[in-house]
Short mmCIF file of C-alpha atoms in Angstrom, two decimals:
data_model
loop_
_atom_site.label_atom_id
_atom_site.label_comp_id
_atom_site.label_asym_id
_atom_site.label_seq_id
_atom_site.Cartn_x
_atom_site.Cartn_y
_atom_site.Cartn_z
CA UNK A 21 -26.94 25.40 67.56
CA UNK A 22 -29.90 23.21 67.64
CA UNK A 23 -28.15 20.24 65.53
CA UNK A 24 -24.96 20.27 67.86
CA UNK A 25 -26.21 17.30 69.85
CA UNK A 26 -27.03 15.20 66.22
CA UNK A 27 -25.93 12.00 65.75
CA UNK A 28 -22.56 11.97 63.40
CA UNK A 29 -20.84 8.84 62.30
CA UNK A 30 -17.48 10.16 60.32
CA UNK A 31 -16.06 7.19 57.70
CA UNK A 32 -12.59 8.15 56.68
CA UNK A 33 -10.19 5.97 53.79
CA UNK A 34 -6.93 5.45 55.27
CA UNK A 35 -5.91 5.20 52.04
CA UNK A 36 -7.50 8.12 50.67
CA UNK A 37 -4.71 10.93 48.97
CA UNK A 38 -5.30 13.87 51.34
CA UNK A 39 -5.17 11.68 54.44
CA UNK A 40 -2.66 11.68 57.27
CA UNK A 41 -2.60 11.48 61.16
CA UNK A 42 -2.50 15.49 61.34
CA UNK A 43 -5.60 16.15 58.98
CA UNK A 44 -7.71 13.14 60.63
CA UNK A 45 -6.91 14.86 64.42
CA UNK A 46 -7.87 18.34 63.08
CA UNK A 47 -11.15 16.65 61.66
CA UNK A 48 -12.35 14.67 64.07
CA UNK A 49 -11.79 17.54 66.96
CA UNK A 50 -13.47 19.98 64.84
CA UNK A 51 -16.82 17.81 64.03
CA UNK A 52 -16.78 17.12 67.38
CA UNK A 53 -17.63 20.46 68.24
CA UNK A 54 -20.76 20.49 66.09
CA UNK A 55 -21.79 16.21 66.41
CA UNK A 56 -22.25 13.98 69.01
CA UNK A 57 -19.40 12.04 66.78
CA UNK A 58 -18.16 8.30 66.33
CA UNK A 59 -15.94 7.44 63.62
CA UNK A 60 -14.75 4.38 61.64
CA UNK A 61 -11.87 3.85 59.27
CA UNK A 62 -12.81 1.64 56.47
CA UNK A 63 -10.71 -1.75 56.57
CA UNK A 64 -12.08 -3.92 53.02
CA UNK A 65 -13.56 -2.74 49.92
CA UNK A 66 -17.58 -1.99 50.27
CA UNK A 67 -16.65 -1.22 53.60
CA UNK A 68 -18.00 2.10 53.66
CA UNK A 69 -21.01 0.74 52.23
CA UNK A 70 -21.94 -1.29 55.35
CA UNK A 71 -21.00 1.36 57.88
CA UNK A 72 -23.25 3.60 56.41
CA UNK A 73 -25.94 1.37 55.88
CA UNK A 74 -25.58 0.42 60.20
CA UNK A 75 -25.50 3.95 60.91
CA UNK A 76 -28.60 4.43 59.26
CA UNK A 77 -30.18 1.35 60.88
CA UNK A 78 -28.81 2.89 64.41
CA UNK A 79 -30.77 6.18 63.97
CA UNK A 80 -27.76 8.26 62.86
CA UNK A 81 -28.65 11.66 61.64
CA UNK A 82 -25.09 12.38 59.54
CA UNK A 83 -23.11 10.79 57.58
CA UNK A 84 -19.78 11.87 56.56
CA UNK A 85 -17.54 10.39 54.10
CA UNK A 86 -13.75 11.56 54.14
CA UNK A 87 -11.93 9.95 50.80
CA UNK A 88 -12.22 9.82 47.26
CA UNK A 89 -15.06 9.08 45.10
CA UNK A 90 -14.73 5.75 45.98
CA UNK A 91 -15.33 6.11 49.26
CA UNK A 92 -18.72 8.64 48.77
CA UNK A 93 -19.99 5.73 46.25
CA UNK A 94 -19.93 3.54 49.28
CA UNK A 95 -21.33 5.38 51.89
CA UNK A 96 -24.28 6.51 49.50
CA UNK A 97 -25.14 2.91 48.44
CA UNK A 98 -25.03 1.73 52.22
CA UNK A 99 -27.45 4.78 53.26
CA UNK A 100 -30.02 3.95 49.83
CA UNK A 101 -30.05 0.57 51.78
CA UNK A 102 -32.09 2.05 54.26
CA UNK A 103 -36.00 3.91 54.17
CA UNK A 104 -37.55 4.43 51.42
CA UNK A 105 -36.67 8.24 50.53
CA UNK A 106 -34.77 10.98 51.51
CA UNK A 107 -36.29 12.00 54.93
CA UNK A 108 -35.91 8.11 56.36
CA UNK A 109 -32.16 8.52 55.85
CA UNK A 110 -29.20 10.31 57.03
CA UNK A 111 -27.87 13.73 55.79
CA UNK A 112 -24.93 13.01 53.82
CA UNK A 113 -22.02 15.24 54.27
CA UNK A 114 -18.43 14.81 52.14
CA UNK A 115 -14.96 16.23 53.04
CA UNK A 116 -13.05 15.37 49.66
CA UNK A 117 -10.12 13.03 50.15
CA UNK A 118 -9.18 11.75 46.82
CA UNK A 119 -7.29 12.81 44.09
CA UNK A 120 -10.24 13.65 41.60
CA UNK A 121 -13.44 14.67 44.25
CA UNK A 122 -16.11 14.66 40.99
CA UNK A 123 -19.23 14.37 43.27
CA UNK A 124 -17.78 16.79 45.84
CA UNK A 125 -16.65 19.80 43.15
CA UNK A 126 -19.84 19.08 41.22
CA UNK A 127 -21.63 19.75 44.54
CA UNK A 128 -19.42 23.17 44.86
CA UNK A 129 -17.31 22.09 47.59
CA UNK A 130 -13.80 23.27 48.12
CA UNK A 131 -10.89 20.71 47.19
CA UNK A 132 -9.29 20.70 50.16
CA UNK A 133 -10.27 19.09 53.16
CA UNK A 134 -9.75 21.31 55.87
CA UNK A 135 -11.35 24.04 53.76
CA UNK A 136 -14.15 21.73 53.26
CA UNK A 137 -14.37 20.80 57.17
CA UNK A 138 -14.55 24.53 57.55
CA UNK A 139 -17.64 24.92 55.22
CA UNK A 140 -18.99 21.46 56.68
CA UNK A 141 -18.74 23.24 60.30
CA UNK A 142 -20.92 26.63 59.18
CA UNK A 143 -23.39 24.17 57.18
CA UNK A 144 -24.20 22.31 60.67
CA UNK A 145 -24.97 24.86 62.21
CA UNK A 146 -27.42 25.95 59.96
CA UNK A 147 -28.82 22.12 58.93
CA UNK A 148 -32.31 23.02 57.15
CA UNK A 149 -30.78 25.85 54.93
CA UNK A 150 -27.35 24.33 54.16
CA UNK A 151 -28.63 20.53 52.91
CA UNK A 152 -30.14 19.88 49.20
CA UNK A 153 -32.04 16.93 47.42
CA UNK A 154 -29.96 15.21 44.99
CA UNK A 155 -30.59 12.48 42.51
CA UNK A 156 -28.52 9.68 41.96
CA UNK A 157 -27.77 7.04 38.73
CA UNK A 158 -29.21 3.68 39.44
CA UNK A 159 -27.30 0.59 37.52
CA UNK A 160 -28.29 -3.02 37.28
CA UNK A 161 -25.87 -5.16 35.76
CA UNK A 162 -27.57 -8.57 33.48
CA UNK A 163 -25.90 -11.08 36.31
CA UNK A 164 -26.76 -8.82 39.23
CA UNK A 165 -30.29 -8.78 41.61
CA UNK A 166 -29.67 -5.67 43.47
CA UNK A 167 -28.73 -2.24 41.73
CA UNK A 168 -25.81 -0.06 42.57
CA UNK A 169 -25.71 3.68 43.05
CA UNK A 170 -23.48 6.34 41.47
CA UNK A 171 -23.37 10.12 42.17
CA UNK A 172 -21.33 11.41 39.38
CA UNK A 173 -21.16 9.12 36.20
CA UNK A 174 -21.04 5.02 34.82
CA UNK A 175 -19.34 4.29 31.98
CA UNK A 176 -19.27 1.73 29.58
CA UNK A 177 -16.52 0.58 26.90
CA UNK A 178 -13.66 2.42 26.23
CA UNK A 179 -14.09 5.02 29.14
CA UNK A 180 -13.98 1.77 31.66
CA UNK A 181 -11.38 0.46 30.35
CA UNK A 182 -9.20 3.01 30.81
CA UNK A 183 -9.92 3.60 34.85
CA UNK A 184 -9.71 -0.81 35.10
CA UNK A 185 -6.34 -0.10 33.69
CA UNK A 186 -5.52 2.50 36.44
CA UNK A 187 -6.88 -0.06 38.75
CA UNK A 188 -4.02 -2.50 37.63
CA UNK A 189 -1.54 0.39 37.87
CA UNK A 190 -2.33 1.34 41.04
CA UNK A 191 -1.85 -2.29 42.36
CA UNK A 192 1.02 -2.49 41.07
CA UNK A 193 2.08 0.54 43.62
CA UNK A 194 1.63 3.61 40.86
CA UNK A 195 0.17 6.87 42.77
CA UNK A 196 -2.87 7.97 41.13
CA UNK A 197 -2.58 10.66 39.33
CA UNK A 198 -4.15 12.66 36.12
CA UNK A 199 -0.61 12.03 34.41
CA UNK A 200 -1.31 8.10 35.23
CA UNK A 201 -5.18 8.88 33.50
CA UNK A 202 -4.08 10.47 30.36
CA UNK A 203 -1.12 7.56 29.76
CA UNK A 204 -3.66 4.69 30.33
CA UNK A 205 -6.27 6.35 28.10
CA UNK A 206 -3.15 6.64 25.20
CA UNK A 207 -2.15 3.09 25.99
CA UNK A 208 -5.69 1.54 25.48
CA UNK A 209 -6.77 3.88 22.66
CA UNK A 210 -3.21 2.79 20.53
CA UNK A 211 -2.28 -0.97 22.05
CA UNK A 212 -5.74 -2.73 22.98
CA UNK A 213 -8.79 -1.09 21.57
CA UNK A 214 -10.72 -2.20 18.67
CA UNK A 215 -11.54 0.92 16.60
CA UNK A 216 -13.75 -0.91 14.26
CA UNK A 217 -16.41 -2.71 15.22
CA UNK A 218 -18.60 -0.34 17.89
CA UNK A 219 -19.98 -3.37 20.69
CA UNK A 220 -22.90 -1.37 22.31
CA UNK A 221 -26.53 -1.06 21.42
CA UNK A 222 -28.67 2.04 23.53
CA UNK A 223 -32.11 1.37 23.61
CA UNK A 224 -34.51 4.05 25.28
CA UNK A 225 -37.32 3.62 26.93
CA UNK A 226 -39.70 3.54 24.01
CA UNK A 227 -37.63 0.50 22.29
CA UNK A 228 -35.73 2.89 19.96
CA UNK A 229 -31.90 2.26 19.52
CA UNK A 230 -29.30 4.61 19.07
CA UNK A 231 -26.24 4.44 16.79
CA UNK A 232 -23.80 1.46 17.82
CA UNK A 233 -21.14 3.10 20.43
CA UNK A 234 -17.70 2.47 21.48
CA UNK A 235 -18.31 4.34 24.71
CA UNK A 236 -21.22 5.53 26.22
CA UNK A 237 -21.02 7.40 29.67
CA UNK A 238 -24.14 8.14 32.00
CA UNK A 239 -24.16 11.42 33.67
CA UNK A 240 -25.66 12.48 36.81
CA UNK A 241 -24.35 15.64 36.77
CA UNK A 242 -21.93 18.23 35.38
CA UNK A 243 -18.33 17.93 34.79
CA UNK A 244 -17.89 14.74 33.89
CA UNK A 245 -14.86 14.68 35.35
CA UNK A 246 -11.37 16.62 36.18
CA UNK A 247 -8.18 17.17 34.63
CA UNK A 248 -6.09 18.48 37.55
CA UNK A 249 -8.04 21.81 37.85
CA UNK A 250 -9.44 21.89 34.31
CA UNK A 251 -13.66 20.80 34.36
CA UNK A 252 -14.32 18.20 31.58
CA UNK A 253 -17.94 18.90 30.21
CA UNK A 254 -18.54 16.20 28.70
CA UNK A 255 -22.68 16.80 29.42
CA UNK A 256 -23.37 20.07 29.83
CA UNK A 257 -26.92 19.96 30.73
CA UNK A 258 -26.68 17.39 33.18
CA UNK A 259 -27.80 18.22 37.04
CA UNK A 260 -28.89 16.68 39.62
CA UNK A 261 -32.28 18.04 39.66
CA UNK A 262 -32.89 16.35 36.31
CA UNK A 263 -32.55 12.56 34.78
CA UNK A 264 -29.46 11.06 33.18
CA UNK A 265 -27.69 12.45 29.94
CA UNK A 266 -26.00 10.13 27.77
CA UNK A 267 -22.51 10.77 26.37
CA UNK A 268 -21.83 8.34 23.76
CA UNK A 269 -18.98 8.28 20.90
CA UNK A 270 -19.88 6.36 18.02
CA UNK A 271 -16.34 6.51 16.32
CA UNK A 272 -12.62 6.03 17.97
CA UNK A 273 -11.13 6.62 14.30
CA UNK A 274 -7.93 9.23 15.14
CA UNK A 275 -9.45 12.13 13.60
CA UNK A 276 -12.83 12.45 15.39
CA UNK A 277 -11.69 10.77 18.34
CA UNK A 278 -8.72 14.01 18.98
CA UNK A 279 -11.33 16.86 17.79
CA UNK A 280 -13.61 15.78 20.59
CA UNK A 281 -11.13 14.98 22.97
CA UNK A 282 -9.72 18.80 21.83
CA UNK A 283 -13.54 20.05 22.79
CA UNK A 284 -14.12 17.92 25.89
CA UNK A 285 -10.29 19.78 27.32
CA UNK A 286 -11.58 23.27 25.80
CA UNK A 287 -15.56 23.14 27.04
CA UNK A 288 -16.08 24.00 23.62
CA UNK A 289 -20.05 24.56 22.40
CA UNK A 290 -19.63 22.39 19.43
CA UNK A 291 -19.05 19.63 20.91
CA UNK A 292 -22.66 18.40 19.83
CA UNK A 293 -21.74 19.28 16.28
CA UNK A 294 -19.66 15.81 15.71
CA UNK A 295 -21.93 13.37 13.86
CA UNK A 296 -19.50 10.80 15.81
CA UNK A 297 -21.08 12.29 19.35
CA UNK A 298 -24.20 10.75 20.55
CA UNK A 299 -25.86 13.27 23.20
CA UNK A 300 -29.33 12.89 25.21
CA UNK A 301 -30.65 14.81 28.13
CA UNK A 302 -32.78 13.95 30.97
CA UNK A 303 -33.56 10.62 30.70
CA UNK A 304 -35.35 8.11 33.45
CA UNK A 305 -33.89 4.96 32.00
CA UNK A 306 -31.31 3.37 29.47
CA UNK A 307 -30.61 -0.09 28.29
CA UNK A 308 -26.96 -0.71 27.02
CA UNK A 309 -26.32 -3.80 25.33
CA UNK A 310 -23.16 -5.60 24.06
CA UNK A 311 -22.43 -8.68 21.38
CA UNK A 312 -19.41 -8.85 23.69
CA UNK A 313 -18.51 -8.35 27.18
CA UNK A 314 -16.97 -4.51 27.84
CA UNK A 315 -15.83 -3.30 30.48
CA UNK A 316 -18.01 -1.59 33.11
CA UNK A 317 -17.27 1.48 35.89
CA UNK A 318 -19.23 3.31 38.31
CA UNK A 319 -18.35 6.77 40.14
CA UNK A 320 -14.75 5.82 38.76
CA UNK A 321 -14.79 1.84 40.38
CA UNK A 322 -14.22 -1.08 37.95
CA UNK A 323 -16.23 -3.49 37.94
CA UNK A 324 -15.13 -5.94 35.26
CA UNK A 325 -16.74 -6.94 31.87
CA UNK A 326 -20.43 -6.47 31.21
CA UNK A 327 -23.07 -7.55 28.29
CA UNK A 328 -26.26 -5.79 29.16
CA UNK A 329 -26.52 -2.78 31.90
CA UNK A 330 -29.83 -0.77 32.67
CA UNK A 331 -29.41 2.64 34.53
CA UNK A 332 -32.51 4.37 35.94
CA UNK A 333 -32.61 8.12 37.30
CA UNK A 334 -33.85 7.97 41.34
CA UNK A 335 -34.72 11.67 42.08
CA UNK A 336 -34.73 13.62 44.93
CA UNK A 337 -32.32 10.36 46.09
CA UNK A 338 -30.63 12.14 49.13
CA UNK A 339 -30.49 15.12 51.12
CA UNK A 340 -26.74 16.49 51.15
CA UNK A 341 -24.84 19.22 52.81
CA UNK A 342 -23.85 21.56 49.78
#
């Protein structure tokens, strides 16, 4: 076991869905087996951000994030803080906690984290055959200086402001859920959406615009996302050994809006057939501009009303247990 004496900081959500006293115990005692191990429980939101980004200053050699996408958004961002690529930073290792897991499933972990502690344990002790490079989004809001990091997906429009709208839910003490999802996508789409007048311009890198979107979506990798067990391919190309791919819907009128939401729920091949479905693969950099302020998500995190937004592919980002 040459990496049982390794360095191991494990961040855990209290919040997170799959945590409880009983799972954290059987956890930390089993990491501890494998990692000279210290672990933190997150206390404030970007929390996870700046443990990561210590342990990386401190020499760490893993990182592992227990929680929901949330909380793997964090702890990436806090260890791209640090070096200047993928061998100056910590291993990355994720033991799903939430109640979606995009990153972690996309990576072919199992849902379930003592299945996925399980898998984490054989991985360590096999550390240069069981880690991979993987790129990551880069985002720069038009009123922000640094950029932010996604692993999975950023959104834009419509999309965003359907998971701010589970953000208000869930303050308001509702248990996230894919049920919660689907009824805050139906209650923007019919009460607060303007189906008219599309507010985003794409511009590539060559100055060339796309069609004007209600939605556009930025995709690391592929499924876009989850419903309950069902993958929602929303990009099918995407990976993370390649660039971003664009998902973009140029029309929210009822009819094409249901046939691709009936295609996205199906994985069905033609869903590039819809002239209202703007598609691009393997790009290094997008411009998204707005004549109004929509709203704006990353890895599933509002982050309130945007104008402009550039994302940027960073490959060969991280090296991850998968």
């Amino acid at each position: 076991m040459s990496d049982k004496q390794a360095r191991g900081l494990l961040i855990m959500n209290p919040k997170a869905t799959a945590s409880s006293e009983r799972t954290l115990e059987v956890l930390v005692g089993a990491l501890s087996s494998e990692l000279d191990l210290a672990e933190e429980h997150t206390r404030y939101r970007g929390h996870a951000a700046d443990l990561a980004a210590a342990a990386a200053a401190d020499g760490v050699e893993v990182v592992i994030a227990f929680g929901g996408d949330g909380t793997v958004n964090e702890a990436v961002t806090g260890l791209m803080a640090h070096g200047s690529g993928p061998l100056d930073r910590p291993r990355l290792a994720i033991v799903p906690g939430g109640s979606t897991n995009v990153f972690a499933r996309a990576l072919g972990l199992p849902n379930h984290a003592v299945e996925a502690t399980g898998a984490l344990l054989r991985m360590l002790r096999r550390p240069g055959e069981a880690t991979r490079l993987v790129s990551l989004g880069a985002v720069r809001p038009d009123d922000e200086s640094r950029e932010r990091y996604f692993t999975f997906s950023a959104g834009f429009g419509f999309d965003a402001a359907v998971v701010g709208e589970v953000e208000r839910q869930r303050a308001q003490g509702r248990k996230s859920t894919h049920t919660l999802y689907v009824r805050s996508a139906l209650r923007e789409y019919f009460r607060r959406t303007d189906k008219r007048n599309a507010p985003i311009t794409a511009k590539l890198m060559d100055g060339s615009a796309l069609p004007e979107l209600f939605m556009a979506i930025l995709a690391n990798t592929s499924p876009w996302t989850y419903l309950g067990n069902r993958p929602i391919v929303a990009t099918p190309e995407a990976g993370f050994d390649t660039g971003l791919d664009l998902f973009g819907l140029a029309s929210l009128g009822t009819v094409p809006v249901w046939q691709t939401v009936g295609r996205l729920i199906a994985s069905s091949s033609k869903l590039h057939q819809g002239r209202d479905v703007v598609l691009r693969h393997d790009l290094p950099e997008l411009t998204l501009l707005a004549h109004r302020p929509v709203p704006f998500q990353v890895d599933g995190d509002y982050l309130g009303p945007r104008e402009r937004v550039t994302f940027r592919s960073v490959p060969a980002a991280l090296r991850v247990f998968a």
